């Protein structure tokens, strides 16, 4: 793992990513339809931390009214006036195509509308790889950041979708300096059971990694959540695993499981969270409307580090 992540003060992992990204050039970022206080303030706050160089795209009168309400000065920032949210999403994709921005940030627009603009073939910012979401969590009782995927895009991913989701997340971890992330493929049990498709997928993904179809990580699965997180729980069940107790990435069987797991850790365990959508030509900063300032800043920081990877310091 990145040496500095090891040396980061306990449970300041997201703050560490913010500090690390503050040393990279601010990333030109289209902020799509920032007409509500949370998204506009989040974008300006990220700009003040030197994480992004925002290009505000949306109806100028609404953005300016929101800025006035918050007492924000927009004069340092570029503002592109378009009629409505749909036009804002299309214009932002155009800025990616022209190379004018390196990330897209969701403002006061629904996730569906934001993502459908990105996934439009004519927008030209999709890649051959499937889009997927990753939660980055700083969990009080765990010793390093946890990456949980996919909690927002792929509802019931099949084996090939899971392969893409996993490779997206592995590549992302490597850009953060985690050279060989450990992956736990989650199911309810540790044994392969023909009646539980998630266990069959887990076994197949591990074999795909053996054959080079998934690269850059150490995989194990199926693993129940306790065995992935706790080496002691794995030992008690006589499971020998290179991943147990030291997992970086948790691949959930489906969106519902990933979403519940991520939100449970946030709301019941006090985890701090950030999130990104990977797999497009640029990272997509897709924060929830309820996201706090640190989550928004950390999501921008992770996007910046993805575009400007740090060299491993070890």
Short mmCIF file of C-alpha atoms in Angstrom, two decimals:
data_model
loop_
_atom_site.label_atom_id
_atom_site.label_comp_id
_atom_site.label_asym_id
_atom_site.label_seq_id
_atom_site.Cartn_x
_atom_site.Cartn_y
_atom_site.Cartn_z
CA UNK A 1 0.00 0.00 0.00
CA UNK A 2 1.02 3.61 -0.42
CA UNK A 3 3.47 4.30 2.38
CA UNK A 4 1.71 7.48 3.47
CA UNK A 5 -1.65 5.76 3.79
CA UNK A 6 -0.01 3.43 6.31
CA UNK A 7 1.36 6.47 8.15
CA UNK A 8 -1.87 8.49 8.07
CA UNK A 9 -3.24 9.17 11.57
CA UNK A 10 -5.84 6.60 12.61
CA UNK A 11 -9.14 7.29 10.91
CA UNK A 12 -8.08 10.33 8.99
CA UNK A 13 -7.90 8.35 5.79
CA UNK A 14 -10.27 10.56 3.80
CA UNK A 15 -8.58 13.70 5.13
CA UNK A 16 -5.28 12.19 4.01
CA UNK A 17 -6.60 11.76 0.44
CA UNK A 18 -7.70 15.42 0.49
CA UNK A 19 -4.24 16.55 1.67
CA UNK A 20 -2.55 14.38 -0.96
CA UNK A 21 -4.75 15.79 -3.75
CA UNK A 22 -4.12 19.38 -2.64
CA UNK A 23 -0.54 18.92 -3.88
CA UNK A 24 -1.70 18.09 -7.45
CA UNK A 25 -2.80 20.76 -9.97
CA UNK A 26 -6.51 21.66 -9.52
CA UNK A 27 -8.52 19.47 -11.87
CA UNK A 28 -10.80 21.23 -14.41
CA UNK A 29 -14.24 19.86 -13.50
CA UNK A 30 -17.65 20.48 -15.03
CA UNK A 31 -20.19 20.92 -12.23
CA UNK A 32 -23.51 19.86 -13.75
CA UNK A 33 -26.50 22.08 -12.84
CA UNK A 34 -25.25 23.37 -9.43
CA UNK A 35 -28.50 25.21 -8.61
CA UNK A 36 -28.89 23.99 -5.01
CA UNK A 37 -26.87 25.14 -1.97
CA UNK A 38 -25.20 21.76 -1.24
CA UNK A 39 -23.77 21.17 -4.71
CA UNK A 40 -22.73 24.80 -5.36
CA UNK A 41 -21.11 25.20 -1.95
CA UNK A 42 -19.43 21.78 -2.32
CA UNK A 43 -17.91 22.76 -5.67
CA UNK A 44 -16.64 26.14 -4.41
CA UNK A 45 -15.26 24.54 -1.23
CA UNK A 46 -13.37 21.98 -3.36
CA UNK A 47 -12.00 24.85 -5.47
CA UNK A 48 -10.79 26.66 -2.32
CA UNK A 49 -8.94 23.48 -1.32
CA UNK A 50 -7.19 23.51 -4.71
CA UNK A 51 -8.82 20.17 -5.66
CA UNK A 52 -10.84 21.30 -8.68
CA UNK A 53 -11.11 24.22 -11.07
CA UNK A 54 -14.91 24.32 -11.42
CA UNK A 55 -16.76 25.10 -14.63
CA UNK A 56 -20.34 25.76 -13.52
CA UNK A 57 -22.80 24.56 -16.17
CA UNK A 58 -26.50 25.38 -15.83
CA UNK A 59 -29.07 28.21 -15.91
CA UNK A 60 -26.99 31.28 -14.92
CA UNK A 61 -29.86 33.05 -13.16
CA UNK A 62 -30.49 30.04 -10.88
CA UNK A 63 -26.80 29.50 -10.10
CA UNK A 64 -26.29 33.21 -9.38
CA UNK A 65 -29.39 33.34 -7.16
CA UNK A 66 -28.11 30.35 -5.19
CA UNK A 67 -24.66 31.98 -4.85
CA UNK A 68 -26.26 35.21 -3.61
CA UNK A 69 -28.25 33.27 -1.02
CA UNK A 70 -25.01 31.62 0.22
CA UNK A 71 -22.91 34.81 -0.01
CA UNK A 72 -20.52 33.20 -2.53
CA UNK A 73 -18.46 35.14 -5.07
CA UNK A 74 -18.58 33.34 -8.43
CA UNK A 75 -16.41 35.85 -10.31
CA UNK A 76 -13.25 33.65 -10.22
CA UNK A 77 -15.07 30.77 -11.93
CA UNK A 78 -16.23 30.06 -15.47
CA UNK A 79 -20.01 29.84 -15.80
CA UNK A 80 -21.69 28.37 -18.89
CA UNK A 81 -25.32 29.43 -19.18
CA UNK A 82 -27.65 26.72 -20.53
CA UNK A 83 -31.41 26.43 -20.31
CA UNK A 84 -32.02 23.40 -18.05
CA UNK A 85 -30.48 20.33 -16.37
CA UNK A 86 -30.64 18.15 -19.49
CA UNK A 87 -28.73 20.75 -21.51
CA UNK A 88 -26.25 21.15 -18.62
CA UNK A 89 -25.45 17.41 -18.68
CA UNK A 90 -25.06 17.38 -22.49
CA UNK A 91 -22.84 20.49 -22.46
CA UNK A 92 -20.66 19.02 -19.69
CA UNK A 93 -20.09 15.86 -21.75
CA UNK A 94 -19.10 18.08 -24.67
CA UNK A 95 -16.48 19.77 -22.46
CA UNK A 96 -15.00 16.32 -21.71
CA UNK A 97 -14.88 15.50 -25.43
CA UNK A 98 -13.08 18.78 -26.16
CA UNK A 99 -10.55 18.05 -23.39
CA UNK A 100 -11.58 21.15 -21.43
CA UNK A 101 -12.45 19.26 -18.24
CA UNK A 102 -11.06 16.12 -16.60
CA UNK A 103 -14.02 15.18 -14.38
CA UNK A 104 -17.78 15.62 -14.09
CA UNK A 105 -19.46 16.50 -10.79
CA UNK A 106 -23.18 15.99 -10.20
CA UNK A 107 -24.98 19.13 -9.02
CA UNK A 108 -28.71 19.59 -8.45
CA UNK A 109 -29.65 16.98 -11.04
CA UNK A 110 -30.95 13.46 -10.49
CA UNK A 111 -28.41 10.65 -10.72
CA UNK A 112 -30.50 9.02 -13.46
CA UNK A 113 -30.47 12.12 -15.65
CA UNK A 114 -26.76 12.70 -14.99
CA UNK A 115 -25.79 9.11 -15.83
CA UNK A 116 -28.07 8.77 -18.86
CA UNK A 117 -26.27 11.78 -20.42
CA UNK A 118 -22.90 10.12 -19.77
CA UNK A 119 -24.08 6.77 -21.16
CA UNK A 120 -25.51 8.28 -24.34
CA UNK A 121 -23.34 6.89 -27.16
CA UNK A 122 -23.37 10.26 -28.92
CA UNK A 123 -21.92 11.95 -25.81
CA UNK A 124 -18.64 10.18 -26.63
CA UNK A 125 -17.37 9.70 -23.10
CA UNK A 126 -18.13 6.03 -22.56
CA UNK A 127 -15.41 3.43 -22.91
CA UNK A 128 -15.61 -0.26 -23.73
CA UNK A 129 -15.75 -0.91 -20.00
CA UNK A 130 -18.95 -0.81 -17.96
CA UNK A 131 -19.55 2.07 -15.54
CA UNK A 132 -19.44 1.17 -11.85
CA UNK A 133 -19.65 2.93 -8.50
CA UNK A 134 -17.20 2.58 -5.63
CA UNK A 135 -17.72 3.65 -2.02
CA UNK A 136 -14.46 4.59 -0.25
CA UNK A 137 -15.02 4.20 3.50
CA UNK A 138 -12.96 5.08 6.54
CA UNK A 139 -14.44 2.67 9.13
CA UNK A 140 -13.55 3.30 12.81
CA UNK A 141 -12.91 -0.39 13.58
CA UNK A 142 -10.91 -1.19 10.43
CA UNK A 143 -7.23 -0.42 9.89
CA UNK A 144 -7.31 0.94 6.33
CA UNK A 145 -9.72 2.34 3.71
CA UNK A 146 -12.41 -0.06 2.48
CA UNK A 147 -13.58 0.05 -1.13
CA UNK A 148 -17.12 -1.35 -1.59
CA UNK A 149 -18.53 -1.89 -5.06
CA UNK A 150 -21.03 -1.52 -6.79
CA UNK A 151 -23.57 0.42 -4.73
CA UNK A 152 -25.20 2.69 -7.33
CA UNK A 153 -25.08 1.61 -10.98
CA UNK A 154 -25.31 -2.13 -11.74
CA UNK A 155 -28.44 -3.59 -10.14
CA UNK A 156 -27.89 -7.33 -10.66
CA UNK A 157 -24.49 -7.71 -12.35
CA UNK A 158 -23.71 -10.96 -14.18
CA UNK A 159 -20.25 -12.52 -14.22
CA UNK A 160 -18.86 -10.34 -17.02
CA UNK A 161 -20.25 -7.18 -15.37
CA UNK A 162 -18.63 -8.21 -12.07
CA UNK A 163 -15.34 -8.66 -13.87
CA UNK A 164 -15.54 -5.05 -15.18
CA UNK A 165 -16.66 -3.68 -11.79
CA UNK A 166 -13.71 -5.40 -10.14
CA UNK A 167 -11.14 -4.29 -12.72
CA UNK A 168 -12.38 -0.67 -12.47
CA UNK A 169 -11.88 -0.75 -8.69
CA UNK A 170 -8.50 -2.51 -8.85
CA UNK A 171 -7.20 0.07 -11.36
CA UNK A 172 -8.52 2.86 -9.11
CA UNK A 173 -6.77 1.44 -6.02
CA UNK A 174 -3.50 1.18 -7.96
CA UNK A 175 -3.73 4.86 -8.92
CA UNK A 176 -4.03 5.67 -5.21
CA UNK A 177 -0.79 3.75 -4.57
CA UNK A 178 -2.32 0.45 -3.37
CA UNK A 179 -0.24 -1.68 -5.71
CA UNK A 180 -1.80 -5.13 -5.19
CA UNK A 181 -5.19 -4.69 -3.54
CA UNK A 182 -6.78 -7.66 -1.78
CA UNK A 183 -10.31 -8.46 -2.93
CA UNK A 184 -12.97 -10.28 -0.94
CA UNK A 185 -15.87 -11.53 -3.09
CA UNK A 186 -18.83 -11.54 -0.74
CA UNK A 187 -21.59 -14.11 -0.33
CA UNK A 188 -23.54 -15.40 2.66
CA UNK A 189 -21.32 -18.49 2.98
CA UNK A 190 -17.74 -19.49 2.22
CA UNK A 191 -18.42 -22.70 0.30
CA UNK A 192 -19.49 -22.92 -3.34
CA UNK A 193 -23.17 -23.85 -3.43
CA UNK A 194 -24.92 -24.49 -6.77
CA UNK A 195 -28.14 -22.95 -5.40
CA UNK A 196 -26.40 -19.67 -4.54
CA UNK A 197 -25.30 -17.95 -7.76
CA UNK A 198 -23.12 -15.44 -5.87
CA UNK A 199 -20.86 -18.31 -4.70
CA UNK A 200 -20.52 -19.64 -8.27
CA UNK A 201 -19.61 -16.14 -9.52
CA UNK A 202 -17.04 -15.79 -6.73
CA UNK A 203 -15.36 -19.06 -7.66
CA UNK A 204 -15.36 -18.15 -11.36
CA UNK A 205 -13.89 -14.68 -10.70
CA UNK A 206 -11.04 -16.22 -8.69
CA UNK A 207 -10.26 -18.59 -11.57
CA UNK A 208 -10.49 -15.69 -14.06
CA UNK A 209 -7.82 -13.93 -11.99
CA UNK A 210 -5.65 -17.07 -12.15
CA UNK A 211 -5.95 -16.96 -15.95
CA UNK A 212 -5.16 -13.24 -16.23
CA UNK A 213 -8.71 -12.15 -17.10
CA UNK A 214 -8.64 -9.95 -13.99
CA UNK A 215 -5.28 -8.36 -13.26
CA UNK A 216 -3.44 -6.56 -10.49
CA UNK A 217 -5.05 -7.96 -7.33
CA UNK A 218 -5.23 -10.94 -4.97
CA UNK A 219 -8.77 -12.39 -5.01
CA UNK A 220 -10.55 -14.75 -2.65
CA UNK A 221 -14.17 -15.83 -2.49
CA UNK A 222 -16.79 -16.73 -1.76
CA UNK A 223 -16.25 -15.12 1.64
CA UNK A 224 -18.89 -14.14 4.17
CA UNK A 225 -18.42 -10.57 5.43
CA UNK A 226 -16.97 -11.69 8.80
CA UNK A 227 -14.28 -13.81 7.15
CA UNK A 228 -13.30 -11.07 4.73
CA UNK A 229 -12.89 -8.50 7.52
CA UNK A 230 -11.57 -10.66 10.38
CA UNK A 231 -8.61 -13.05 10.20
CA UNK A 232 -9.80 -14.54 13.50
CA UNK A 233 -13.27 -15.32 12.10
CA UNK A 234 -11.62 -17.00 9.10
CA UNK A 235 -9.34 -19.08 11.36
CA UNK A 236 -12.30 -20.17 13.49
CA UNK A 237 -13.90 -21.56 10.32
CA UNK A 238 -10.60 -23.15 9.18
CA UNK A 239 -10.43 -20.89 6.14
CA UNK A 240 -6.92 -20.23 4.85
CA UNK A 241 -7.08 -16.97 2.95
CA UNK A 242 -4.49 -14.37 1.86
CA UNK A 243 -7.30 -11.79 2.00
CA UNK A 244 -9.08 -12.44 5.34
CA UNK A 245 -8.52 -9.64 7.84
CA UNK A 246 -6.61 -7.45 5.37
CA UNK A 247 -9.12 -6.91 2.57
CA UNK A 248 -9.08 -3.66 0.53
CA UNK A 249 -11.97 -4.24 -1.90
CA UNK A 250 -15.31 -5.87 -1.10
CA UNK A 251 -17.27 -6.96 -4.17
CA UNK A 252 -20.91 -7.36 -3.22
CA UNK A 253 -23.21 -9.84 -5.00
CA UNK A 254 -25.54 -7.05 -6.19
CA UNK A 255 -26.35 -3.36 -5.84
CA UNK A 256 -28.76 -3.81 -2.93
CA UNK A 257 -26.19 -5.67 -0.84
CA UNK A 258 -23.45 -3.11 -1.59
CA UNK A 259 -25.74 -0.17 -0.91
CA UNK A 260 -26.99 -1.59 2.40
CA UNK A 261 -23.48 -2.54 3.49
CA UNK A 262 -22.05 0.90 2.68
CA UNK A 263 -24.89 2.82 4.35
CA UNK A 264 -24.90 0.51 7.37
CA UNK A 265 -21.20 1.23 7.93
CA UNK A 266 -21.85 4.99 7.56
CA UNK A 267 -24.95 5.26 9.76
CA UNK A 268 -24.35 2.54 12.38
CA UNK A 269 -20.55 2.41 12.53
CA UNK A 270 -19.73 6.07 12.01
CA UNK A 271 -17.75 5.43 8.82
CA UNK A 272 -16.74 8.46 6.75
CA UNK A 273 -17.48 8.00 3.07
CA UNK A 274 -16.65 9.25 -0.39
CA UNK A 275 -17.67 7.84 -3.76
CA UNK A 276 -16.93 7.90 -7.48
CA UNK A 277 -18.24 6.37 -10.66
CA UNK A 278 -15.49 4.73 -12.73
CA UNK A 279 -15.33 3.34 -16.24
CA UNK A 280 -16.00 6.50 -18.31
CA UNK A 281 -13.28 8.58 -19.97
CA UNK A 282 -13.17 10.72 -16.83
CA UNK A 283 -14.19 10.07 -13.20
CA UNK A 284 -17.74 11.02 -12.23
CA UNK A 285 -18.19 12.64 -8.82
CA UNK A 286 -21.62 11.37 -7.83
CA UNK A 287 -22.26 12.50 -4.26
CA UNK A 288 -25.62 12.11 -2.58
CA UNK A 289 -27.63 15.24 -1.75
CA UNK A 290 -27.17 14.31 1.94
CA UNK A 291 -23.36 14.16 1.61
CA UNK A 292 -21.41 16.17 4.17
CA UNK A 293 -18.52 18.52 3.27
CA UNK A 294 -15.76 15.96 3.93
CA UNK A 295 -17.46 13.41 1.67
CA UNK A 296 -17.72 15.93 -1.16
CA UNK A 297 -14.11 17.09 -0.73
CA UNK A 298 -12.81 13.52 -0.49
CA UNK A 299 -14.76 12.50 -3.62
CA UNK A 300 -13.16 15.41 -5.52
CA UNK A 301 -9.76 14.46 -4.09
CA UNK A 302 -10.12 10.83 -5.20
CA UNK A 303 -11.09 11.96 -8.71
CA UNK A 304 -8.04 14.25 -8.82
CA UNK A 305 -5.72 11.44 -7.64
CA UNK A 306 -7.26 9.12 -10.23
CA UNK A 307 -6.38 11.60 -13.00
CA UNK A 308 -2.98 12.51 -11.47
CA UNK A 309 -1.80 9.27 -9.85
CA UNK A 310 0.87 9.56 -7.19
CA UNK A 311 3.99 7.45 -7.43
CA UNK A 312 4.27 4.74 -4.77
CA UNK A 313 6.50 6.05 -1.99
CA UNK A 314 7.51 2.66 -0.67
#
